[in-house]
mmCIF file of C-alpha atoms in Angstrom:
data_model
loop_
_atom_site.group_PDB
_atom_site.id
_atom_site.type_symbol
_atom_site.label_atom_id
_atom_site.label_comp_id
_atom_site.label_asym_id
_atom_site.label_seq_id
_atom_site.Cartn_x
_atom_site.Cartn_y
_atom_site.Cartn_z
ATOM 1 C CA MET A 1 20.666 -8.345 0.292
ATOM 2 C CA SER A 2 20.459 -11.560 1.475
ATOM 3 C CA ILE A 3 17.121 -13.848 0.987
ATOM 4 C CA GLY A 4 15.499 -14.173 4.508
ATOM 5 C CA GLU A 5 16.743 -10.851 5.537
ATOM 6 C CA PRO A 6 14.217 -8.154 6.568
ATOM 7 C CA VAL A 7 14.487 -4.781 4.739
ATOM 8 C CA VAL A 8 13.707 -1.480 6.805
ATOM 9 C CA LEU A 9 12.805 1.827 4.439
ATOM 10 C CA ARG A 10 12.495 4.801 6.645
ATOM 11 C CA ASP A 11 12.726 8.386 5.243
ATOM 12 C CA ILE A 12 10.718 7.638 2.229
ATOM 13 C CA SER A 13 9.767 10.737 0.059
ATOM 14 C CA VAL A 14 6.307 11.710 -0.465
ATOM 15 C CA GLU A 15 5.364 15.048 -2.444
ATOM 16 C CA LEU A 16 1.469 14.716 -3.121
ATOM 17 C CA ASP A 17 1.697 16.529 -6.868
ATOM 18 C CA LEU A 18 -0.832 18.682 -7.316
ATOM 19 C CA GLU A 19 -0.633 17.725 -10.511
ATOM 20 C CA GLN A 20 -1.116 13.976 -9.978
ATOM 21 C CA LEU A 21 -3.696 14.109 -7.557
ATOM 22 C CA GLU A 22 -5.555 16.153 -10.379
ATOM 23 C CA THR A 23 -6.139 12.710 -12.323
ATOM 24 C CA GLN A 24 -6.819 10.488 -9.925
ATOM 25 C CA PRO A 25 -9.945 9.771 -7.231
ATOM 26 C CA PRO A 26 -11.513 11.203 -5.413
ATOM 27 C CA PHE A 27 -9.797 14.689 -6.431
ATOM 28 C CA ALA A 28 -11.053 14.054 -9.762
ATOM 29 C CA GLN A 29 -14.671 14.290 -9.071
ATOM 30 C CA TRP A 30 -14.311 17.019 -6.212
ATOM 31 C CA LEU A 31 -12.198 19.180 -8.487
ATOM 32 C CA ALA A 32 -14.496 18.835 -11.020
ATOM 33 C CA ALA A 33 -17.312 19.745 -8.890
ATOM 34 C CA LYS A 34 -18.785 23.392 -8.810
ATOM 35 C CA SER A 35 -16.802 24.401 -5.504
ATOM 36 C CA GLY A 36 -13.611 23.091 -7.751
ATOM 37 C CA ALA A 37 -12.216 25.787 -6.857
ATOM 38 C CA ALA A 38 -12.208 25.895 -3.111
ATOM 39 C CA THR A 39 -11.483 22.587 -3.106
ATOM 40 C CA ARG A 40 -8.301 23.250 -4.924
ATOM 41 C CA THR A 41 -7.399 25.585 -2.404
ATOM 42 C CA ARG A 42 -8.306 23.521 0.542
ATOM 43 C CA ILE A 43 -6.072 20.809 -0.989
ATOM 44 C CA GLU A 44 -3.188 22.974 -1.773
ATOM 45 C CA THR A 45 -3.264 24.019 1.965
ATOM 46 C CA LEU A 46 -3.595 20.523 3.780
ATOM 47 C CA ARG A 47 -1.247 18.515 1.099
ATOM 48 C CA GLU A 48 1.758 20.466 2.669
ATOM 49 C CA GLU A 49 0.032 19.914 6.320
ATOM 50 C CA VAL A 50 -0.280 16.229 5.454
ATOM 51 C CA VAL A 51 3.420 15.508 4.334
ATOM 52 C CA ALA A 52 4.724 17.459 7.219
ATOM 53 C CA SER A 53 2.460 15.432 9.742
ATOM 54 C CA ILE A 54 3.772 12.004 8.735
ATOM 55 C CA ASP A 55 6.519 9.542 9.519
ATOM 56 C CA PRO A 56 6.276 7.269 6.260
ATOM 57 C CA ARG A 57 8.311 3.873 6.387
ATOM 58 C CA GLY A 58 8.252 0.193 5.309
ATOM 59 C CA LEU A 59 9.301 -3.215 5.484
ATOM 60 C CA TYR A 60 9.903 -6.027 3.483
ATOM 61 C CA LEU A 61 11.584 -9.526 3.107
ATOM 62 C CA ILE A 62 11.715 -11.684 0.265
ATOM 63 C CA GLU A 63 11.996 -15.560 1.686
ATOM 64 C CA PRO A 64 11.621 -19.071 -0.166
ATOM 65 C CA THR A 65 7.866 -19.980 -0.290
ATOM 66 C CA GLN A 66 8.339 -23.071 0.984
ATOM 67 C CA GLU A 67 10.316 -22.272 4.230
ATOM 68 C CA SER A 68 6.917 -19.366 4.868
ATOM 69 C CA VAL A 69 4.403 -19.664 7.063
ATOM 70 C CA ILE A 70 1.850 -18.471 4.381
ATOM 71 C CA GLU A 71 0.377 -21.803 3.692
ATOM 72 C CA ARG A 72 -1.445 -21.278 7.257
ATOM 73 C CA TYR A 73 -3.391 -18.627 5.656
ATOM 74 C CA ASP A 74 -4.836 -20.540 2.595
ATOM 75 C CA PRO A 75 -3.197 -18.290 -0.085
ATOM 76 C CA PRO A 76 -4.257 -18.012 -3.517
ATOM 77 C CA ALA A 77 -2.867 -20.626 -5.397
ATOM 78 C CA GLU A 78 -1.095 -17.788 -7.940
ATOM 79 C CA LEU A 79 0.775 -16.104 -4.767
ATOM 80 C CA VAL A 80 2.422 -19.420 -4.238
ATOM 81 C CA SER A 81 3.473 -20.229 -7.236
ATOM 82 C CA GLY A 82 6.794 -18.713 -7.411
ATOM 83 C CA SER A 83 9.935 -20.233 -5.868
ATOM 84 C CA HIS A 84 10.126 -17.492 -3.179
ATOM 85 C CA LEU A 85 7.287 -14.573 -1.307
ATOM 86 C CA VAL A 86 8.010 -11.047 -0.828
ATOM 87 C CA THR A 87 6.036 -9.983 1.967
ATOM 88 C CA GLY A 88 5.565 -6.658 3.254
ATOM 89 C CA VAL A 89 4.220 -3.417 4.863
ATOM 90 C CA VAL A 90 4.361 -0.309 4.848
ATOM 91 C CA THR A 91 2.726 2.801 7.387
ATOM 92 C CA LEU A 92 2.657 6.623 7.712
ATOM 93 C CA GLY A 93 3.316 6.254 11.596
ATOM 94 C CA GLU A 94 1.018 7.778 13.779
ATOM 95 C CA ASP A 95 -1.350 10.807 13.284
ATOM 96 C CA PRO A 96 -0.477 14.375 15.571
ATOM 97 C CA VAL A 97 -3.792 15.133 13.933
ATOM 98 C CA ALA A 98 -7.063 14.565 15.604
ATOM 99 C CA THR A 99 -9.639 14.787 12.230
ATOM 100 C CA ASN A 100 -12.430 15.272 14.461
ATOM 101 C CA GLU A 101 -11.349 18.486 15.297
ATOM 102 C CA LEU A 102 -11.192 19.902 11.541
ATOM 103 C CA SER A 103 -14.588 20.984 9.446
ATOM 104 C CA ARG A 104 -16.472 17.836 8.425
ATOM 105 C CA PHE A 105 -15.074 19.087 4.746
ATOM 106 C CA ASP A 106 -11.497 18.855 5.170
ATOM 107 C CA ALA A 107 -11.342 15.933 7.575
ATOM 108 C CA LEU A 108 -12.733 14.222 4.389
ATOM 109 C CA LEU A 109 -9.857 16.093 2.309
ATOM 110 C CA TRP A 110 -6.868 15.042 4.654
ATOM 111 C CA ASP A 111 -8.135 11.636 4.498
ATOM 112 C CA ALA A 112 -8.274 11.030 0.874
ATOM 113 C CA LEU A 113 -4.741 12.430 1.181
ATOM 114 C CA GLU A 114 -3.453 10.496 3.446
ATOM 115 C CA ASN A 115 -4.467 7.763 1.385
ATOM 116 C CA ALA A 116 -2.516 9.007 -1.750
ATOM 117 C CA ALA A 117 0.651 9.375 0.744
ATOM 118 C CA LEU A 118 0.126 5.831 1.742
ATOM 119 C CA GLN A 119 -0.259 4.622 -2.378
ATOM 120 C CA ASP A 120 2.820 7.141 -2.683
ATOM 121 C CA VAL A 121 4.600 5.123 -0.289
ATOM 122 C CA ARG A 122 3.832 1.365 -0.766
ATOM 123 C CA GLU A 123 5.025 2.077 -4.868
ATOM 124 C CA ALA A 124 8.025 3.329 -3.071
ATOM 125 C CA MET A 125 8.582 0.168 -1.801
ATOM 126 C CA LEU A 126 7.787 -1.754 -5.056
ATOM 127 C CA GLU A 127 10.458 -0.202 -6.930
ATOM 128 C CA ALA A 128 12.770 -1.266 -4.227
ATOM 129 C CA ILE A 129 11.425 -4.910 -4.367
ATOM 130 C CA ARG A 130 11.193 -4.434 -8.125
ATOM 131 C CA ALA A 131 14.666 -3.618 -8.554
ATOM 132 C CA GLU A 132 15.528 -6.151 -6.718
ATOM 133 C CA THR A 133 13.807 -8.921 -8.250
ATOM 134 C CA ASP A 134 15.077 -6.913 -12.090
ATOM 135 C CA GLU A 135 18.474 -7.810 -10.349
ATOM 136 C CA ARG A 136 18.011 -11.466 -9.578
ATOM 137 C CA GLY A 137 16.042 -12.013 -13.339
ATOM 138 C CA TRP A 138 13.366 -13.003 -11.382
ATOM 139 C CA ASN A 139 9.343 -12.078 -12.437
ATOM 140 C CA THR A 140 6.730 -11.327 -9.989
ATOM 141 C CA THR A 141 3.052 -11.886 -9.633
ATOM 142 C CA ARG A 142 0.751 -9.219 -9.136
ATOM 143 C CA VAL A 143 0.576 -7.661 -5.381
ATOM 144 C CA TYR A 144 -1.590 -9.264 -3.457
ATOM 145 C CA ALA A 145 -3.115 -7.440 -0.106
ATOM 146 C CA PRO A 146 -6.303 -9.131 2.119
ATOM 147 C CA GLY A 147 -8.935 -7.859 1.854
ATOM 148 C CA THR A 148 -9.177 -5.766 -0.897
ATOM 149 C CA LYS A 149 -9.192 -8.208 -3.765
ATOM 150 C CA ASP A 150 -11.477 -10.668 -5.051
ATOM 151 C CA ASP A 151 -9.845 -13.695 -4.758
ATOM 152 C CA GLY A 152 -10.969 -15.314 -1.729
ATOM 153 C CA TRP A 153 -8.134 -14.066 0.737
ATOM 154 C CA PRO A 154 -10.348 -12.962 3.337
ATOM 155 C CA LEU A 155 -8.937 -9.061 5.624
ATOM 156 C CA GLU A 156 -7.996 -11.699 8.376
ATOM 157 C CA ARG A 157 -5.514 -13.227 6.979
ATOM 158 C CA ARG A 158 -3.555 -10.244 6.864
ATOM 159 C CA GLU A 159 -2.425 -11.558 10.123
ATOM 160 C CA TYR A 160 0.087 -13.927 8.046
ATOM 161 C CA VAL A 161 1.887 -10.447 7.087
ATOM 162 C CA PHE A 162 2.695 -9.859 10.800
ATOM 163 C CA GLU A 163 3.663 -13.237 11.703
ATOM 164 C CA ALA A 164 5.903 -13.101 8.889
ATOM 165 C CA LEU A 165 7.512 -10.012 9.630
ATOM 166 C CA PRO A 166 9.395 -8.402 12.749
ATOM 167 C CA THR A 167 6.478 -5.153 12.307
ATOM 168 C CA GLU A 168 7.844 -3.968 15.542
ATOM 169 C CA GLU A 169 11.006 -2.562 13.680
ATOM 170 C CA ILE A 170 8.882 -0.087 12.259
ATOM 171 C CA ASP A 171 6.338 0.168 15.323
ATOM 172 C CA CYS A 172 3.413 -1.591 13.508
ATOM 173 C CA THR A 173 1.082 -3.987 14.876
ATOM 174 C CA LEU A 174 -2.145 -5.878 14.438
ATOM 175 C CA GLN A 175 -5.006 -5.725 16.899
ATOM 176 C CA GLY A 176 -7.273 -7.647 15.698
ATOM 177 C CA THR A 177 -8.661 -6.658 12.246
ATOM 178 C CA TYR A 178 -7.622 -3.269 12.573
ATOM 179 C CA THR A 179 -3.640 -1.976 12.584
ATOM 180 C CA GLU A 180 -1.798 0.049 14.507
ATOM 181 C CA PRO A 181 -0.637 2.883 13.346
ATOM 182 C CA ARG A 182 -3.998 3.418 11.273
ATOM 183 C CA LYS A 183 -2.842 4.053 7.821
ATOM 184 C CA THR A 184 -1.273 0.777 7.310
ATOM 185 C CA LEU A 185 -0.719 -1.192 4.261
ATOM 186 C CA THR A 186 0.118 -4.638 4.464
ATOM 187 C CA PHE A 187 0.842 -7.032 0.874
ATOM 188 C CA THR A 188 2.372 -9.860 -0.763
ATOM 189 C CA ILE A 189 3.837 -11.150 -3.963
ATOM 190 C CA GLY A 190 5.200 -14.346 -5.083
ATOM 191 C CA VAL A 191 8.540 -13.920 -7.200
ATOM 192 C CA GLY A 192 10.991 -16.323 -8.835
ATOM 193 C CA PRO A 193 12.312 -17.034 -12.296
ATOM 194 C CA ASP A 194 9.501 -19.602 -12.669
ATOM 195 C CA ILE A 195 6.725 -17.822 -12.936
ATOM 196 C CA GLU A 196 5.628 -15.514 -15.962
ATOM 197 C CA GLN A 197 5.348 -12.080 -14.876
ATOM 198 C CA ALA A 198 2.429 -10.384 -14.192
ATOM 199 C CA GLU A 199 0.961 -7.171 -16.865
ATOM 200 C CA PHE A 200 0.833 -5.013 -13.228
ATOM 201 C CA LEU A 201 2.110 -5.065 -10.505
ATOM 202 C CA LEU A 202 -0.889 -2.819 -8.802
ATOM 203 C CA SER A 203 -4.431 -2.742 -10.641
ATOM 204 C CA CYS A 204 -7.739 -2.098 -9.813
ATOM 205 C CA ALA A 205 -9.539 -4.313 -12.489
ATOM 206 C CA ASP A 206 -10.434 -7.217 -10.090
ATOM 207 C CA CYS A 207 -11.214 -5.794 -7.145
ATOM 208 C CA GLU A 208 -14.710 -6.588 -5.337
ATOM 209 C CA ILE A 209 -16.257 -3.424 -4.353
ATOM 210 C CA LEU A 210 -14.709 -1.414 -7.672
ATOM 211 C CA ALA A 211 -18.257 -0.310 -8.471
ATOM 212 C CA GLU A 212 -18.615 1.475 -4.942
ATOM 213 C CA CYS A 213 -15.306 2.331 -4.460
ATOM 214 C CA PRO A 214 -14.116 6.116 -4.504
ATOM 215 C CA TYR A 215 -10.533 5.347 -5.558
ATOM 216 C CA ALA A 216 -10.880 2.850 -8.135
ATOM 217 C CA GLY A 217 -8.359 3.571 -11.183
ATOM 218 C CA ALA A 218 -5.883 5.524 -8.690
ATOM 219 C CA LYS A 219 -3.374 3.673 -9.003
ATOM 220 C CA THR A 220 -2.163 1.790 -11.375
ATOM 221 C CA MET A 221 1.147 0.362 -11.293
ATOM 222 C CA ALA A 222 3.196 -1.875 -14.054
#
């Protein structure tokens, strides 16, 4: 792949493996409760419906840091310490299921399953990116996602991703601070031969809402 050439990923496989879900928050807490058996039954049913309803896809771009527009968006210093940047977006597509038509409990499970699916899609893209950077002999910073880390990069800086990428190719837009489709994640990674390899690409370790987050620890990716 050429530097500066957007890469679109489609037909990303999502399985929502029940054994993996059992170890992740918030599912682990729900299944440990007295109603855990009933919860497991609903998760088994709804996860199949969620997988059938989503259309996961993503887009990423590797470009020289100096040629990017990221400096307009006050990025964290570590993020722009490498020679190149990777900017990406993943989405589950439009949700055909109106969760307000589900029971309150099923709607809660559905939302959590979609979040787990979205994280799986992001991991699939990160694996593709790591394969690309490893082939070039490059190291990476951790993943930076506006609004989710205590790094001084607020949510509104997500505009950078939508300026840097032709997100219309995957039918994804930003309306104010809201993405369309709703279940969408954006991220940026610093890469290059001149930086130290981050221990983890994904980690909850420095998130500013760690103490209150029901998903804390759900994903840590080396």
